[in-house]
Short mmCIF file of C-alpha atoms in Angstrom, two decimals:
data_model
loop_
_atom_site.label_atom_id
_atom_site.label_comp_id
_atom_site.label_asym_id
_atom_site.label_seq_id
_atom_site.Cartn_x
_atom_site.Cartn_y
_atom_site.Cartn_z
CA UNK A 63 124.43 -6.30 -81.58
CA UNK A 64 122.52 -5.78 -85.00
CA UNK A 65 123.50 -7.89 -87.32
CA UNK A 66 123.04 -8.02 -91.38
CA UNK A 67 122.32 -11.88 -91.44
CA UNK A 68 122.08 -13.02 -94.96
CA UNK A 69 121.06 -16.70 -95.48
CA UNK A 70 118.62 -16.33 -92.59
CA UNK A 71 115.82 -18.83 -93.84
CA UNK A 72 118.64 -22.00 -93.91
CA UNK A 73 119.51 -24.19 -91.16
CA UNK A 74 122.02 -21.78 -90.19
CA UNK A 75 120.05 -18.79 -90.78
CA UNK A 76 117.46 -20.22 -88.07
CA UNK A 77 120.07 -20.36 -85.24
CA UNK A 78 121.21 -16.98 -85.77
CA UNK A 79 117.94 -15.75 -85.92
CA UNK A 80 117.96 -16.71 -82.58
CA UNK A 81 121.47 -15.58 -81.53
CA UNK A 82 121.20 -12.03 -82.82
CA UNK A 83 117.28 -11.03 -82.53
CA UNK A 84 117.45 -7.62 -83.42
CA UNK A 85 118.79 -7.42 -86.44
CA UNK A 86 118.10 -7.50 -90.21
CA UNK A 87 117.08 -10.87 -91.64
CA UNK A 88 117.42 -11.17 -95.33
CA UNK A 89 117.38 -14.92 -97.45
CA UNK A 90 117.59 -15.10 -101.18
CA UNK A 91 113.96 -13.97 -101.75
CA UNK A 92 114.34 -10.63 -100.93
CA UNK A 93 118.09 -10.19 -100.89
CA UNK A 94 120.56 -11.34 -104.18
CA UNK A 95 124.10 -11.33 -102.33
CA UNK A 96 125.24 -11.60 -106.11
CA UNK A 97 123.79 -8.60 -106.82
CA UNK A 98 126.26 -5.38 -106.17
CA UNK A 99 123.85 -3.33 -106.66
CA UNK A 100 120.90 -4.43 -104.77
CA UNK A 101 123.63 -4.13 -101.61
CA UNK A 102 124.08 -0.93 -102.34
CA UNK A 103 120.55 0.23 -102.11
CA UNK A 104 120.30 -2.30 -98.99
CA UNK A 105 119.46 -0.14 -95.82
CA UNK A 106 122.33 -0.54 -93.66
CA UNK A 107 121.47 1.92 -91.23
CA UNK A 108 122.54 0.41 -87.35
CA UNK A 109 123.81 -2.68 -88.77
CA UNK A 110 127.32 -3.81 -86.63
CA UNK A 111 128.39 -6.74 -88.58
CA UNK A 112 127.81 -8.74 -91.12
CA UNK A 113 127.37 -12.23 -91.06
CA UNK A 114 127.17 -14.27 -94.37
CA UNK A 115 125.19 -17.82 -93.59
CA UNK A 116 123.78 -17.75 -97.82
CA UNK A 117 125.75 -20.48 -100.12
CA UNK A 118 124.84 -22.75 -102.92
CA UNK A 119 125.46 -25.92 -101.04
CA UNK A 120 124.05 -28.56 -103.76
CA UNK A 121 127.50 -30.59 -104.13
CA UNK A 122 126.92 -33.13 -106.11
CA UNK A 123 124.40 -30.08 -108.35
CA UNK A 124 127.39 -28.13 -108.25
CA UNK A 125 128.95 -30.45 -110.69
CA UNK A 126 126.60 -29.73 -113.48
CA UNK A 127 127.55 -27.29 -115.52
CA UNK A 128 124.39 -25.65 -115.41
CA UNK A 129 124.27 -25.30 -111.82
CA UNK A 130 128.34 -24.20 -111.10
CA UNK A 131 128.17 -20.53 -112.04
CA UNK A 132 125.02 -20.00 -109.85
CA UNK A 133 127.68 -22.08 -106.66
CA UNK A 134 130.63 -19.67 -108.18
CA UNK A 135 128.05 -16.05 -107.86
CA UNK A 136 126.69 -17.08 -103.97
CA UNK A 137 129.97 -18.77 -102.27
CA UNK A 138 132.64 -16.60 -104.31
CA UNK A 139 131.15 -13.71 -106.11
CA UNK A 140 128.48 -13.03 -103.34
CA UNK A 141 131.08 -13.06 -100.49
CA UNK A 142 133.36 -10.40 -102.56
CA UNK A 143 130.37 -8.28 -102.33
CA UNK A 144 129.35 -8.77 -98.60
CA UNK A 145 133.06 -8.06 -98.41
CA UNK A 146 133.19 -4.49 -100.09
CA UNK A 147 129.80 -3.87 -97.72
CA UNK A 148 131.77 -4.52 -94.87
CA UNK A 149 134.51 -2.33 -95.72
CA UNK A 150 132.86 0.28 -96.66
CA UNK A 151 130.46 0.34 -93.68
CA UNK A 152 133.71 -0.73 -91.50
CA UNK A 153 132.41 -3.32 -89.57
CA UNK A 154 133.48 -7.13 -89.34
CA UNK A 155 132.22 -9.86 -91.63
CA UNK A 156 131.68 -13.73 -90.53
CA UNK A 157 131.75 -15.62 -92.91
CA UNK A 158 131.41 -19.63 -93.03
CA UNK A 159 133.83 -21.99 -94.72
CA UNK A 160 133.95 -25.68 -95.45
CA UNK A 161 136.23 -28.78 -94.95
CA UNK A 162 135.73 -29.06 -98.63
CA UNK A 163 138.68 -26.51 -99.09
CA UNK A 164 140.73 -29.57 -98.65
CA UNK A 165 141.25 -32.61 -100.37
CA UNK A 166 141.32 -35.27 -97.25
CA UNK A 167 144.24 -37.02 -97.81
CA UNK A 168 146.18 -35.36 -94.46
CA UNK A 169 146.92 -38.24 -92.19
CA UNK A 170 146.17 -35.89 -89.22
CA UNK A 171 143.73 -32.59 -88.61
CA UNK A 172 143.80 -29.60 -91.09
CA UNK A 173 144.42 -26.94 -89.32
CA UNK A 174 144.03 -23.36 -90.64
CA UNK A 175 147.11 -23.07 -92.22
CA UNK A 176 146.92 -26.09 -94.71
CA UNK A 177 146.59 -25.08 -98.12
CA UNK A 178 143.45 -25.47 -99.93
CA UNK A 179 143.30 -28.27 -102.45
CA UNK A 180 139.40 -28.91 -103.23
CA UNK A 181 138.23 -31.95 -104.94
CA UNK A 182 135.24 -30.83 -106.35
CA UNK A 183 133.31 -27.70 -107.66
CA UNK A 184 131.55 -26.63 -104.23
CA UNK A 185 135.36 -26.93 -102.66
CA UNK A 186 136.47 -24.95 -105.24
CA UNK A 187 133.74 -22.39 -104.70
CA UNK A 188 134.10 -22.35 -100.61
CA UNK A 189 137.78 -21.86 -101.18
CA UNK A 190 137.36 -18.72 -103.36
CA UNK A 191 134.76 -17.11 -101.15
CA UNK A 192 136.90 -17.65 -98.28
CA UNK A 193 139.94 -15.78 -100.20
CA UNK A 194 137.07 -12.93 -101.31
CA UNK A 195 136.42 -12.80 -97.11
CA UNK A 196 139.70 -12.10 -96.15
CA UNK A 197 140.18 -9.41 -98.67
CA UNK A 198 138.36 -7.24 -95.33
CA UNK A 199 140.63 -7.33 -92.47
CA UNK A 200 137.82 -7.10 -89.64
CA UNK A 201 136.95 -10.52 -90.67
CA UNK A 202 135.98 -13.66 -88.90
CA UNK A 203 136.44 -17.21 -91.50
CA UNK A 204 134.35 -20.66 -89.47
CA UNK A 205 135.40 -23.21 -91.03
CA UNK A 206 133.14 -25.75 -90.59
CA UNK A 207 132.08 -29.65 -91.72
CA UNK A 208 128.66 -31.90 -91.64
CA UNK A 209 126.61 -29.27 -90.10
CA UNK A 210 123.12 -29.99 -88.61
CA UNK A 211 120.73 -27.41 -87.89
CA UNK A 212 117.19 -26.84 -86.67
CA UNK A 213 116.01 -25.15 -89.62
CA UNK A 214 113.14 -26.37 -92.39
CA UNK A 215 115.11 -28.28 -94.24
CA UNK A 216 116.80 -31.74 -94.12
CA UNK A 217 119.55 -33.18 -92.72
CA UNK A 218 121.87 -36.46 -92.45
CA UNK A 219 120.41 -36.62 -88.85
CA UNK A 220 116.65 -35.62 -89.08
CA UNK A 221 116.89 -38.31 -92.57
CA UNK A 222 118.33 -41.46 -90.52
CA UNK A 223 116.00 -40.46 -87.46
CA UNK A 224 112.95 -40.67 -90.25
CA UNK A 225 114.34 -43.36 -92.16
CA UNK A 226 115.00 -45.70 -88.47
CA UNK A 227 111.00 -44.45 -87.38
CA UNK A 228 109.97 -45.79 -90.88
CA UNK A 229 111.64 -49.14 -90.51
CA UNK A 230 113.60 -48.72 -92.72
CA UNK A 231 117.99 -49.98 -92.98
CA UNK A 232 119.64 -47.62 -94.76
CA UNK A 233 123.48 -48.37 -96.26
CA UNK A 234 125.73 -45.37 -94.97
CA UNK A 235 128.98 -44.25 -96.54
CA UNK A 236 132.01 -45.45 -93.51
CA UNK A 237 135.04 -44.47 -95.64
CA UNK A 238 134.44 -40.67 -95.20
CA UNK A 239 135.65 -39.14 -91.02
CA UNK A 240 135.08 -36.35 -89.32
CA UNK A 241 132.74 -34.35 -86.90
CA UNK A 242 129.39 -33.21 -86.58
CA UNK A 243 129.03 -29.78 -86.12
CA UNK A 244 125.89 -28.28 -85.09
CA UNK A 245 124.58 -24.47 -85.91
CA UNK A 246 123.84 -24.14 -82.13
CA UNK A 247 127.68 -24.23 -81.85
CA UNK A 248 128.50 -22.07 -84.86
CA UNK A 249 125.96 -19.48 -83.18
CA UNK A 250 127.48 -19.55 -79.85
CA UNK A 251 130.78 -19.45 -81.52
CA UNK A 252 129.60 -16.13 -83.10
CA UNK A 253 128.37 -14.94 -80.26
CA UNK A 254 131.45 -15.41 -78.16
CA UNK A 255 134.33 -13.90 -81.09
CA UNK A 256 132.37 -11.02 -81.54
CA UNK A 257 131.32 -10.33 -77.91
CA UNK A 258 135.24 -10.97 -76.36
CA UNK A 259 136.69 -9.08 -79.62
CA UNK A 260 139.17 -11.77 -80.60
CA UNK A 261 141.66 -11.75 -83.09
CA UNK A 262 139.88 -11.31 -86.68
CA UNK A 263 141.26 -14.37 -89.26
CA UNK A 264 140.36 -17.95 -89.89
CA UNK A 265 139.10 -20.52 -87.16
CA UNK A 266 138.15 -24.44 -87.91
CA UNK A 267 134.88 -25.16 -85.91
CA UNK A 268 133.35 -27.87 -85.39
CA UNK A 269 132.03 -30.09 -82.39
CA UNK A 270 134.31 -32.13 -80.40
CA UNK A 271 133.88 -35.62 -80.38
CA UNK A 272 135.82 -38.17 -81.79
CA UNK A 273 136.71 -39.19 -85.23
CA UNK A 274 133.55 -41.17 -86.75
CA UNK A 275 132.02 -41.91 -90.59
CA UNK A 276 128.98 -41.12 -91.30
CA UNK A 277 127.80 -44.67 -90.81
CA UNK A 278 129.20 -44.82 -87.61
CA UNK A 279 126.50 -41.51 -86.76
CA UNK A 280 123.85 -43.12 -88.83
CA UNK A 281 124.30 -46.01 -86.01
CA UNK A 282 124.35 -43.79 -83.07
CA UNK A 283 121.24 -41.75 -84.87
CA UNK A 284 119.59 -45.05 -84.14
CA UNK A 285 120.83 -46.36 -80.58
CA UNK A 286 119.63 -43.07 -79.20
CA UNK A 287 115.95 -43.26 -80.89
CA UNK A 288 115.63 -46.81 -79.51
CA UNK A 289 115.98 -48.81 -82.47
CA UNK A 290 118.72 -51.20 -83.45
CA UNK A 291 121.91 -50.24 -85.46
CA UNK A 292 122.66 -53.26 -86.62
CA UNK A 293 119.99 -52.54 -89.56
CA UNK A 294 122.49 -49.82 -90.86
CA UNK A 295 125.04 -51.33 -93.00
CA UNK A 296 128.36 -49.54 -94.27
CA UNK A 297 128.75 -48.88 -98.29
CA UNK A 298 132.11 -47.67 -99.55
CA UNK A 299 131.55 -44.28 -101.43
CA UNK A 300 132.61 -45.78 -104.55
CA UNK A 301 128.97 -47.90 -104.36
CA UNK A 302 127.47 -45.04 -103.08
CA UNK A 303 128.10 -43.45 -106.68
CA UNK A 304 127.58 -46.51 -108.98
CA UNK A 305 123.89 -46.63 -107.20
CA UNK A 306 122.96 -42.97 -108.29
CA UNK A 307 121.66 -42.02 -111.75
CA UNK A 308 123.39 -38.25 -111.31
CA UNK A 309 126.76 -37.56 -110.97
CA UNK A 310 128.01 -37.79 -107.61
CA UNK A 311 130.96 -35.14 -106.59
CA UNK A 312 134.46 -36.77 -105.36
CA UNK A 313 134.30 -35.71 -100.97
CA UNK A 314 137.35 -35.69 -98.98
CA UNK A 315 138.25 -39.27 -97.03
CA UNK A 316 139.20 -37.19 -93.83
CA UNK A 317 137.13 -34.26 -92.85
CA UNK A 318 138.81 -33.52 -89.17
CA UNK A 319 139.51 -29.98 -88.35
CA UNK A 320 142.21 -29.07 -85.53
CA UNK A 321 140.07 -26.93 -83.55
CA UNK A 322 143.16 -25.98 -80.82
CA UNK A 323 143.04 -22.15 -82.18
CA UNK A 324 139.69 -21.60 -80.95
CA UNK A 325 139.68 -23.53 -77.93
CA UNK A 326 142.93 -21.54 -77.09
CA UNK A 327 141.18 -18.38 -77.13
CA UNK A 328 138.32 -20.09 -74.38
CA UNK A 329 135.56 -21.59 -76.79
CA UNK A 330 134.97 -24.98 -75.87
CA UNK A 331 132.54 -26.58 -78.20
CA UNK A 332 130.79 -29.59 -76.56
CA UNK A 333 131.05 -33.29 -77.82
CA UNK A 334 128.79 -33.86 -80.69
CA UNK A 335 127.64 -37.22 -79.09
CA UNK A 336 125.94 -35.28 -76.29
CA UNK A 337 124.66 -32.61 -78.75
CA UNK A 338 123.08 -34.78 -81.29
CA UNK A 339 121.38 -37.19 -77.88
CA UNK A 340 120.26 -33.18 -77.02
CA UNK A 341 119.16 -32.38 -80.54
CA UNK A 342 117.23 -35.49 -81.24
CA UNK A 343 115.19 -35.04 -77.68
CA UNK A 344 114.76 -32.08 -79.25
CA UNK A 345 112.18 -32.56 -81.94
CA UNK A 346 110.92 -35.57 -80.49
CA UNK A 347 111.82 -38.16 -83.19
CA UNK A 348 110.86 -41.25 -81.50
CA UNK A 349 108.55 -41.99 -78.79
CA UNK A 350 110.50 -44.74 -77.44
CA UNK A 351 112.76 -44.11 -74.56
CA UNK A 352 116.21 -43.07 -75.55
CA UNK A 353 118.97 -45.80 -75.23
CA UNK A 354 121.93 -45.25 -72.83
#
Protein backbone atom coordinates (compact mmCIF):
# COMPACT_ATOMS: atom_id res chain seq x y z
CA UNK A 1 0.00 0.00 0.00
CA UNK A 2 1.42 3.60 -0.76
CA UNK A 3 1.22 5.60 1.85
CA UNK A 4 1.51 9.66 2.31
CA UNK A 5 3.64 9.38 5.60
CA UNK A 6 4.14 12.77 7.01
CA UNK A 7 6.46 13.00 10.09
CA UNK A 8 8.69 10.38 8.48
CA UNK A 9 12.17 11.62 9.90
CA UNK A 10 10.76 11.11 13.87
CA UNK A 11 10.90 8.09 15.86
CA UNK A 12 7.71 7.16 14.45
CA UNK A 13 8.37 8.22 11.04
CA UNK A 14 11.43 5.61 11.05
CA UNK A 15 9.18 2.56 11.79
CA UNK A 16 6.83 3.34 9.17
CA UNK A 17 9.39 3.90 6.84
CA UNK A 18 9.87 0.49 7.31
CA UNK A 19 6.24 -0.75 7.44
CA UNK A 20 5.09 0.92 4.23
CA UNK A 21 8.35 1.08 1.82
CA UNK A 22 6.87 2.29 -1.14
CA UNK A 23 5.43 5.19 -0.45
CA UNK A 24 5.94 8.97 -0.14
CA UNK A 25 8.10 10.13 2.76
CA UNK A 26 7.74 13.73 3.63
CA UNK A 27 9.10 15.46 7.34
CA UNK A 28 8.82 19.12 8.05
CA UNK A 29 11.73 20.11 5.75
CA UNK A 30 10.15 19.60 2.70
CA UNK A 31 6.52 19.28 3.69
CA UNK A 32 4.52 22.21 6.07
CA UNK A 33 1.32 20.08 7.14
CA UNK A 34 0.22 23.70 8.29
CA UNK A 35 0.40 24.84 5.08
CA UNK A 36 -3.08 24.30 2.96
CA UNK A 37 -1.64 25.20 0.24
CA UNK A 38 1.58 23.47 -0.08
CA UNK A 39 -0.93 20.14 0.25
CA UNK A 40 -2.58 21.14 -2.43
CA UNK A 41 0.26 21.35 -4.84
CA UNK A 42 1.57 18.02 -3.00
CA UNK A 43 1.67 15.16 -5.70
CA UNK A 44 -0.74 12.74 -4.55
CA UNK A 45 -0.77 10.65 -7.43
CA UNK A 46 -1.03 6.56 -6.15
CA UNK A 47 -1.10 7.55 -2.65
CA UNK A 48 -3.83 5.00 -0.59
CA UNK A 49 -3.80 6.54 2.76
CA UNK A 50 -2.61 8.91 4.70
CA UNK A 51 -0.88 8.53 7.75
CA UNK A 52 -0.06 11.62 9.97
CA UNK A 53 3.14 10.65 12.41
CA UNK A 54 4.24 14.98 12.36
CA UNK A 55 3.35 16.81 15.89
CA UNK A 56 4.94 19.43 18.00
CA UNK A 57 5.63 17.19 20.91
CA UNK A 58 7.82 19.74 23.16
CA UNK A 59 5.38 19.60 26.35
CA UNK A 60 6.79 21.35 28.73
CA UNK A 61 7.88 24.11 25.27
CA UNK A 62 4.38 23.94 24.57
CA UNK A 63 3.70 25.99 27.59
CA UNK A 64 5.50 29.03 26.42
CA UNK A 65 3.60 31.22 24.78
CA UNK A 66 5.92 31.56 22.09
CA UNK A 67 6.05 28.04 21.26
CA UNK A 68 1.90 27.09 21.66
CA UNK A 69 0.63 28.41 18.35
CA UNK A 70 3.44 26.57 16.42
CA UNK A 71 1.89 22.96 18.91
CA UNK A 72 -1.81 24.45 17.98
CA UNK A 73 -0.78 24.73 13.65
CA UNK A 74 1.03 20.89 13.59
CA UNK A 75 -1.29 18.75 16.15
CA UNK A 76 -4.67 20.76 15.40
CA UNK A 77 -4.45 22.97 12.42
CA UNK A 78 -2.12 20.53 10.46
CA UNK A 79 -4.40 17.47 11.08
CA UNK A 80 -7.60 19.59 9.74
CA UNK A 81 -5.62 19.84 6.65
CA UNK A 82 -4.34 16.19 6.26
CA UNK A 83 -8.03 15.75 6.95
CA UNK A 84 -9.57 17.76 3.92
CA UNK A 85 -6.57 15.77 1.80
CA UNK A 86 -8.02 12.71 2.77
CA UNK A 87 -11.42 13.54 1.87
CA UNK A 88 -10.93 14.88 -1.02
CA UNK A 89 -8.60 12.14 -2.34
CA UNK A 90 -11.11 9.59 -0.43
CA UNK A 91 -8.85 7.53 1.22
CA UNK A 92 -8.39 6.82 5.10
CA UNK A 93 -6.28 8.92 7.43
CA UNK A 94 -4.28 7.48 10.66
CA UNK A 95 -3.73 9.64 12.72
CA UNK A 96 -1.91 9.38 16.30
CA UNK A 97 -3.33 10.61 19.59
CA UNK A 98 -2.08 10.94 23.11
CA UNK A 99 -2.99 9.93 26.75
CA UNK A 100 -2.58 13.59 27.29
CA UNK A 101 -6.29 14.06 26.10
CA UNK A 102 -7.01 13.13 29.62
CA UNK A 103 -6.42 14.48 32.82
CA UNK A 104 -5.34 11.11 34.90
CA UNK A 105 -7.40 11.23 37.66
CA UNK A 106 -9.69 7.91 36.42
CA UNK A 107 -9.19 5.30 39.06
CA UNK A 108 -9.26 2.67 36.24
CA UNK A 109 -8.22 2.61 32.22
CA UNK A 110 -9.53 5.37 29.81
CA UNK A 111 -11.03 3.83 27.38
CA UNK A 112 -12.08 5.54 24.11
CA UNK A 113 -15.10 6.87 25.18
CA UNK A 114 -13.88 9.04 28.20
CA UNK A 115 -14.10 12.55 27.58
CA UNK A 116 -11.13 14.58 27.01
CA UNK A 117 -10.04 16.81 29.84
CA UNK A 118 -6.22 17.85 29.10
CA UNK A 119 -4.06 19.33 31.68
CA UNK A 120 -1.78 21.11 29.72
CA UNK A 121 -1.23 22.89 26.29
CA UNK A 122 0.14 19.76 24.22
CA UNK A 123 -3.21 17.83 25.70
CA UNK A 124 -5.09 20.50 24.63
CA UNK A 125 -3.51 20.46 21.19
CA UNK A 126 -3.69 16.38 20.77
CA UNK A 127 -7.30 16.68 21.75
CA UNK A 128 -8.19 19.20 18.98
CA UNK A 129 -6.30 17.39 16.26
CA UNK A 130 -7.95 14.31 17.18
CA UNK A 131 -11.55 16.14 16.82
CA UNK A 132 -10.02 17.78 13.29
CA UNK A 133 -9.29 13.68 12.39
CA UNK A 134 -12.56 12.52 12.83
CA UNK A 135 -14.11 15.26 10.85
CA UNK A 136 -13.11 12.32 7.76
CA UNK A 137 -15.06 9.28 8.32
CA UNK A 138 -12.43 6.75 6.71
CA UNK A 139 -10.37 7.49 9.67
CA UNK A 140 -8.22 5.50 11.97
CA UNK A 141 -7.42 7.68 15.74
CA UNK A 142 -4.09 5.50 17.89
CA UNK A 143 -4.17 6.69 20.82
CA UNK A 144 -1.10 6.19 22.26
CA UNK A 145 1.31 7.01 25.60
CA UNK A 146 5.32 6.99 26.40
CA UNK A 147 6.30 5.91 23.02
CA UNK A 148 9.86 4.67 22.21
CA UNK A 149 11.12 4.42 18.86
CA UNK A 150 14.24 3.57 16.87
CA UNK A 151 14.56 6.77 15.25
CA UNK A 152 17.56 9.64 15.67
CA UNK A 153 16.39 11.11 18.38
CA UNK A 154 16.13 10.49 22.18
CA UNK A 155 14.20 8.72 24.34
CA UNK A 156 13.30 7.91 28.19
CA UNK A 157 14.86 4.46 27.33
CA UNK A 158 17.95 5.11 25.05
CA UNK A 159 18.59 8.27 28.06
CA UNK A 160 18.54 5.80 31.23
CA UNK A 161 20.44 3.07 29.07
CA UNK A 162 23.23 6.08 28.48
CA UNK A 163 22.88 7.58 31.72
CA UNK A 164 23.31 3.63 33.64
CA UNK A 165 26.58 3.01 30.88
CA UNK A 166 27.89 6.45 32.17
CA UNK A 167 27.63 5.58 35.83
CA UNK A 168 25.57 7.65 36.45
CA UNK A 169 21.97 7.40 39.26
CA UNK A 170 19.47 9.26 37.93
CA UNK A 171 16.14 10.34 40.23
CA UNK A 172 12.98 9.17 38.14
CA UNK A 173 9.49 10.56 38.51
CA UNK A 174 7.27 7.17 40.35
CA UNK A 175 4.00 9.12 40.84
CA UNK A 176 3.14 9.12 37.06
CA UNK A 177 1.63 5.04 35.57
CA UNK A 178 1.17 3.68 32.57
CA UNK A 179 2.67 1.69 29.57
CA UNK A 180 5.37 1.78 27.24
CA UNK A 181 4.42 1.71 23.89
CA UNK A 182 6.80 1.11 21.21
CA UNK A 183 6.53 2.42 17.33
CA UNK A 184 7.26 -1.23 16.27
CA UNK A 185 3.75 -1.84 17.74
CA UNK A 186 2.05 1.29 16.43
CA UNK A 187 3.49 0.11 12.89
CA UNK A 188 2.25 -3.34 13.11
CA UNK A 189 -0.91 -1.96 14.44
CA UNK A 190 -1.14 0.06 11.15
CA UNK A 191 -0.33 -2.53 9.24
CA UNK A 192 -2.92 -4.93 10.54
CA UNK A 193 -6.27 -2.12 10.59
CA UNK A 194 -5.57 -1.21 7.27
CA UNK A 195 -4.71 -4.65 5.79
CA UNK A 196 -8.02 -6.59 7.64
CA UNK A 197 -10.21 -3.29 6.84
CA UNK A 198 -11.53 -2.81 10.37
CA UNK A 199 -13.95 -0.56 11.58
CA UNK A 200 -12.62 3.20 10.97
CA UNK A 201 -12.85 5.32 14.63
CA UNK A 202 -10.69 5.67 17.67
CA UNK A 203 -8.43 2.80 19.22
CA UNK A 204 -6.11 3.24 22.57
CA UNK A 205 -2.73 1.46 21.77
CA UNK A 206 -0.28 0.80 23.63
CA UNK A 207 1.91 -2.28 24.80
CA UNK A 208 0.66 -4.66 27.28
CA UNK A 209 2.38 -5.00 30.33
CA UNK A 210 1.48 -4.03 33.57
CA UNK A 211 0.90 -0.81 35.27
CA UNK A 212 4.52 0.78 36.12
CA UNK A 213 6.04 4.64 36.72
CA UNK A 214 8.52 5.68 34.96
CA UNK A 215 10.98 4.94 37.72
CA UNK A 216 9.88 1.64 37.98
CA UNK A 217 11.16 1.36 33.83
CA UNK A 218 14.13 3.48 34.59
CA UNK A 219 14.92 0.35 37.06
CA UNK A 220 14.16 -2.34 34.67
CA UNK A 221 16.20 -0.08 31.86
CA UNK A 222 19.00 -1.00 34.19
CA UNK A 223 18.49 -4.76 35.41
CA UNK A 224 18.42 -5.70 31.76
CA UNK A 225 21.83 -3.72 30.79
CA UNK A 226 23.52 -5.42 33.76
CA UNK A 227 23.83 -2.72 36.10
CA UNK A 228 22.15 -2.23 39.45
CA UNK A 229 18.76 -0.42 40.00
CA UNK A 230 19.16 0.35 43.20
CA UNK A 231 21.23 3.57 41.92
CA UNK A 232 17.84 4.92 40.51
CA UNK A 233 15.96 6.67 43.12
CA UNK A 234 12.16 7.82 42.86
CA UNK A 235 11.38 11.84 42.90
CA UNK A 236 7.76 12.92 43.20
CA UNK A 237 6.91 15.18 40.11
CA UNK A 238 6.37 18.03 42.27
CA UNK A 239 10.55 17.94 42.86
CA UNK A 240 10.91 17.09 39.51
CA UNK A 241 9.58 20.77 38.74
CA UNK A 242 11.11 22.77 41.65
CA UNK A 243 14.65 21.32 40.17
CA UNK A 244 14.08 22.86 36.60
CA UNK A 245 14.78 26.50 35.68
CA UNK A 246 11.77 26.30 32.80
CA UNK A 247 8.41 25.73 33.36
CA UNK A 248 7.48 22.27 33.61
CA UNK A 249 3.79 21.27 32.13
CA UNK A 250 1.23 19.59 34.77
CA UNK A 251 1.15 15.35 33.18
CA UNK A 252 -1.59 13.12 34.03
CA UNK A 253 -0.99 10.75 37.42
CA UNK A 254 -2.52 7.71 35.44
CA UNK A 255 -1.67 7.21 31.86
CA UNK A 256 -3.34 3.50 31.33
CA UNK A 257 -5.30 2.98 28.23
CA UNK A 258 -8.02 0.05 28.03
CA UNK A 259 -6.76 -1.51 25.02
CA UNK A 260 -9.87 -4.39 24.95
CA UNK A 261 -11.26 -2.64 21.55
CA UNK A 262 -8.31 -3.51 19.64
CA UNK A 263 -7.45 -6.70 21.03
CA UNK A 264 -11.17 -7.61 20.29
CA UNK A 265 -10.75 -7.10 16.75
CA UNK A 266 -7.34 -9.74 16.92
CA UNK A 267 -4.33 -7.27 17.57
CA UNK A 268 -2.46 -8.48 20.37
CA UNK A 269 0.29 -6.12 21.24
CA UNK A 270 3.12 -7.91 23.15
CA UNK A 271 4.22 -7.06 26.80
CA UNK A 272 6.41 -4.08 26.86
CA UNK A 273 8.81 -5.90 29.32
CA UNK A 274 9.77 -8.33 26.56
CA UNK A 275 9.84 -5.51 23.94
CA UNK A 276 12.01 -3.08 25.67
CA UNK A 277 14.64 -6.55 26.83
CA UNK A 278 14.20 -6.90 22.61
CA UNK A 279 14.77 -3.23 21.92
CA UNK A 280 17.69 -2.69 24.15
CA UNK A 281 19.56 -6.00 22.54
CA UNK A 282 18.77 -4.10 19.85
CA UNK A 283 21.23 -1.26 19.68
CA UNK A 284 23.59 -2.90 21.80
CA UNK A 285 23.62 -0.56 24.86
CA UNK A 286 25.75 -2.47 27.13
CA UNK A 287 28.28 -5.03 26.61
CA UNK A 288 27.57 -6.82 29.70
CA UNK A 289 25.36 -9.80 29.58
CA UNK A 290 21.74 -9.02 30.03
CA UNK A 291 20.23 -9.85 33.52
CA UNK A 292 17.38 -12.43 33.81
Amino acid sequence: MKALITGSDGQLGTELRLAFRDSLFTDSSDLDITDKTALEKLDTNGIEVIINAAAYTNVDGAENPAHSSLAEAVNSQGVANLAQLATRLNIPLVHFSSDYVFDGTKAGAYTEQDPFNPVNTYGRTKANGDLAAAEHAEHYIFRTSWVVGNGPGPNFVKTMAKLAEGGVGPAVINDQFGRLTFTKTLAEAVQFALENEIPYGTYNLTNTGEQVSWYQIAQEVFRLTGHNPDRVSPQSSADYADSKDQKVAPRPVNSMLDLSLIESLGFRPPDWRDTLEAYLRHHNFSNKKLIC
